[in-house]
mmCIF file of C-alpha atoms in Angstrom:
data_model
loop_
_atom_site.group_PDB
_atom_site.id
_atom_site.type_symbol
_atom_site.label_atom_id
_atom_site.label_comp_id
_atom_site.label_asym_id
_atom_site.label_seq_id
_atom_site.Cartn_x
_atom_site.Cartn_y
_atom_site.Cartn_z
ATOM 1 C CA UNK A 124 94.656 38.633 160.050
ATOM 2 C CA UNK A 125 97.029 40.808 162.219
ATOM 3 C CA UNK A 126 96.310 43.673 164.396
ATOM 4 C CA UNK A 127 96.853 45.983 161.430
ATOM 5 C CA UNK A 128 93.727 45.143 159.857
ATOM 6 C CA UNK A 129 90.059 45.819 161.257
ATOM 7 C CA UNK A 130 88.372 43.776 158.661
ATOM 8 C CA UNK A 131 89.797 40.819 156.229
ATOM 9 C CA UNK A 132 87.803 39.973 153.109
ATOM 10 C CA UNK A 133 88.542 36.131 151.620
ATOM 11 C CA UNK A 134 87.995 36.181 147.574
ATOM 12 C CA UNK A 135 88.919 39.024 145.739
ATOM 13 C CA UNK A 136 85.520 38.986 143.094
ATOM 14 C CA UNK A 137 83.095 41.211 142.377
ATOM 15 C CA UNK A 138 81.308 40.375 146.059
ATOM 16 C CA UNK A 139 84.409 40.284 148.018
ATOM 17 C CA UNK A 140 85.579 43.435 146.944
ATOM 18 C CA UNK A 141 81.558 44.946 146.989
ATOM 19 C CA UNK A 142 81.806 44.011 150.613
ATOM 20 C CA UNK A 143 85.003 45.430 150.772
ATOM 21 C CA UNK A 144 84.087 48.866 149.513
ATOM 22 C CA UNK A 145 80.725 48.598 151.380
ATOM 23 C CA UNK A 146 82.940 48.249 155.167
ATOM 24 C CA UNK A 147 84.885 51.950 153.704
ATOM 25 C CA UNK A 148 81.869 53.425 153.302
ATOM 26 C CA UNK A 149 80.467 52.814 156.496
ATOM 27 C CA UNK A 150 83.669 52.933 157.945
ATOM 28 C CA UNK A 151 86.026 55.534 156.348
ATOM 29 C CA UNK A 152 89.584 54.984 157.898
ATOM 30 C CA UNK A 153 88.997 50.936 158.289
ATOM 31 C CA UNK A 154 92.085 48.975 157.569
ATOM 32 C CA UNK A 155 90.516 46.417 155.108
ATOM 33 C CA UNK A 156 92.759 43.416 154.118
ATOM 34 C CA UNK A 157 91.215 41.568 150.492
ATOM 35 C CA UNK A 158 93.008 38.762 150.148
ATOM 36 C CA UNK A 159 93.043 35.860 146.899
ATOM 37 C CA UNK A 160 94.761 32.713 146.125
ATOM 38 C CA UNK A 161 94.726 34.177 142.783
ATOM 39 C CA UNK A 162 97.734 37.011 141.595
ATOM 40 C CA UNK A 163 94.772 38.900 140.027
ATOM 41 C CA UNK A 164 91.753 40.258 140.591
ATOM 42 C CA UNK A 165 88.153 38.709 139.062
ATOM 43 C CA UNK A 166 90.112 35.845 137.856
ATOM 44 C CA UNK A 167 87.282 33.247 138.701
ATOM 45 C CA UNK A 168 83.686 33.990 137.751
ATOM 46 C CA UNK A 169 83.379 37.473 138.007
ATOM 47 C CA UNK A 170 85.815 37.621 135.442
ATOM 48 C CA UNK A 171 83.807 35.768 132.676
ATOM 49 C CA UNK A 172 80.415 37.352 133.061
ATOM 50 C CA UNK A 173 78.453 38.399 130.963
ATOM 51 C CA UNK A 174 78.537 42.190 131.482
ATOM 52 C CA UNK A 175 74.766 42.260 131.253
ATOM 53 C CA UNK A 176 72.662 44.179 134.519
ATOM 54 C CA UNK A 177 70.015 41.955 134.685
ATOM 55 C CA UNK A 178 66.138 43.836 135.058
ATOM 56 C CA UNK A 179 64.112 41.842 136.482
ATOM 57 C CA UNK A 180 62.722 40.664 133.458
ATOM 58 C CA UNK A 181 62.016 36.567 134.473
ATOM 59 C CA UNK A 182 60.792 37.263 138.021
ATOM 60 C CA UNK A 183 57.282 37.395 139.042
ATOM 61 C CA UNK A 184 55.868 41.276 139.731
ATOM 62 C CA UNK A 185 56.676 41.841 143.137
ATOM 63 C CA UNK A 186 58.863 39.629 144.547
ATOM 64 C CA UNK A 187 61.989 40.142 146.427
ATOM 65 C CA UNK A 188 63.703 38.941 143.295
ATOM 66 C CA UNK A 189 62.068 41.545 141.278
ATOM 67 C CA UNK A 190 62.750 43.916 143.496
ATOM 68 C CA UNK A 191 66.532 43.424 144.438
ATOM 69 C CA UNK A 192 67.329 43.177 140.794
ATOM 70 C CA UNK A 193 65.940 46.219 139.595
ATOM 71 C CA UNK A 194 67.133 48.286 142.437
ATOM 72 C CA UNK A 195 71.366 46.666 142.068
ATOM 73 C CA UNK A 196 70.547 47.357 138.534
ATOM 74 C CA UNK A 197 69.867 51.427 139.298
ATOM 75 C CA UNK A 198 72.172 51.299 141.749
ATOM 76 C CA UNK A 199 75.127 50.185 139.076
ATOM 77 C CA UNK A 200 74.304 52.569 136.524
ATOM 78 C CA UNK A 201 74.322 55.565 139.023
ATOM 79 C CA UNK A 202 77.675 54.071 140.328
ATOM 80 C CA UNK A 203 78.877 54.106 136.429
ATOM 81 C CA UNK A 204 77.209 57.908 135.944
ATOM 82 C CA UNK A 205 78.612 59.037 139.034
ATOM 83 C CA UNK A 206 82.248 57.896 137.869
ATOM 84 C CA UNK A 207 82.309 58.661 133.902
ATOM 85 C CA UNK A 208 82.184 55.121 133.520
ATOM 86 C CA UNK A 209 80.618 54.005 130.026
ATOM 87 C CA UNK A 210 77.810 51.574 130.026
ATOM 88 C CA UNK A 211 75.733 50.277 126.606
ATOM 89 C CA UNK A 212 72.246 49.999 127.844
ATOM 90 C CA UNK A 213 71.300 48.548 124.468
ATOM 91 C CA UNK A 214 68.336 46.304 125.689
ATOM 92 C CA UNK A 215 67.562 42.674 124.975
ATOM 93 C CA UNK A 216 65.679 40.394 122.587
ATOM 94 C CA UNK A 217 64.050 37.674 123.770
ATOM 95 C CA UNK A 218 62.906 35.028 121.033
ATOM 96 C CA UNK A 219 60.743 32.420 120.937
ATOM 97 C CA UNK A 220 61.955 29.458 118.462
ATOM 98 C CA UNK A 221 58.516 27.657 118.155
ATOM 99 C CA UNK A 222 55.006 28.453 118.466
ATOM 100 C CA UNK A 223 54.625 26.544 121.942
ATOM 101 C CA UNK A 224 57.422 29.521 123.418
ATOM 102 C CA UNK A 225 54.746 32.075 122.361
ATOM 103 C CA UNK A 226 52.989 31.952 125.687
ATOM 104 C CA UNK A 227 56.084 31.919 127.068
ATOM 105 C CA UNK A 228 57.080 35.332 125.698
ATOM 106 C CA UNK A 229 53.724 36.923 126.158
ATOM 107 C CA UNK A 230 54.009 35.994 129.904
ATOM 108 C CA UNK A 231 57.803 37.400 129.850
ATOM 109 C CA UNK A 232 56.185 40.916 128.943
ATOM 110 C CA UNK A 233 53.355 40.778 131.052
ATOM 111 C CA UNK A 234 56.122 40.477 134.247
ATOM 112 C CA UNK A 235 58.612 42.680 132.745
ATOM 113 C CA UNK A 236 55.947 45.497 132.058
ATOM 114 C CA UNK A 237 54.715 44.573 135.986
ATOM 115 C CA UNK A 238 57.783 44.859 137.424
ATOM 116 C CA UNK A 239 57.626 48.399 135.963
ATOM 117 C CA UNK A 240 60.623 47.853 132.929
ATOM 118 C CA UNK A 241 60.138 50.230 130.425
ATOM 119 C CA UNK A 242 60.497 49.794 126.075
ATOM 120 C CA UNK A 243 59.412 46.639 126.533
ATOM 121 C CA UNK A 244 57.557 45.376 123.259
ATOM 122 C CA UNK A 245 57.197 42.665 120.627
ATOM 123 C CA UNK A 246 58.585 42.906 117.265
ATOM 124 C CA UNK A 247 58.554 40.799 114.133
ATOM 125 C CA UNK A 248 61.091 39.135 111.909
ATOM 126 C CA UNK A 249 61.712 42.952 110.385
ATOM 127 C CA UNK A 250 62.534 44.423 113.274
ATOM 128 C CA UNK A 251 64.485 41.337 114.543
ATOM 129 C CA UNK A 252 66.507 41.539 111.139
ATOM 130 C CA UNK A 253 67.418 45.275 111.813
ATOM 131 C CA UNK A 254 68.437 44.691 115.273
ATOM 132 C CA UNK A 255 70.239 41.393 115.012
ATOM 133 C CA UNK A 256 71.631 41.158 111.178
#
């Protein structure tokens, strides 16, 4: 880093460059140097997500999990609104493959619904068939 930077960011992902934007916002006007070993952006691991904004779903009610999940999760799709930027907020199915995951699933609902997700409900194999041919 030279002089003609205020702030250098190593790793050009989806945290370097959040931290990035984050040190404009605060500080409009900063010289902000991102730099990669890569020649392109996300090449690593933010790259090959899974698109998916997580809810809180697996976390117990109330923890700092829970909480910082949900709240990044708002906090991208108000980014997205705010910039005409599609996002499929389709949901998610959760299935249990044999009886002994059935308490597992009930107890998946019971935090989801506490950690204040909304649509959250069981269906059966009819439902599942219409939703996932």
């Amino acid at each position: 880093m030279s002089a003609e930077h205020d702030h250098a960011i190593v790793g050009a992902g989806i945290v370097g460059l959040a931290v990035a934007r984050e040190l404009l916002v605060r500080e409009p006007g900063a010289r902000v140097l991102v730099v990669d070993k890569e020649h392109e952006l996300a090449v690593h691991q933010s790259g090959r997500n899974s698109g998916v904004l997580h809810s809180g779903l697996y976390y117990a009610p109330g923890s700092l999990k829970a909480t910082l999940c949900r709240a990044g999760r708002e906090a991208m799709l108000r980014f997205a609104d705010e910039r005409g930027i599609p996002v499929r907020t389709d949901g998610k199915v959760v299935v249990a493959t044999t009886d002994a995951e059935l308490p597992g699933l009930a107890e998946l609902l019971r935090r989801g619904t506490a950690n204040g997700l909304r649509g959250l409900h069981d269906i059966g194999p009819e439902e599942l068939r219409e939703l996932e041919p």
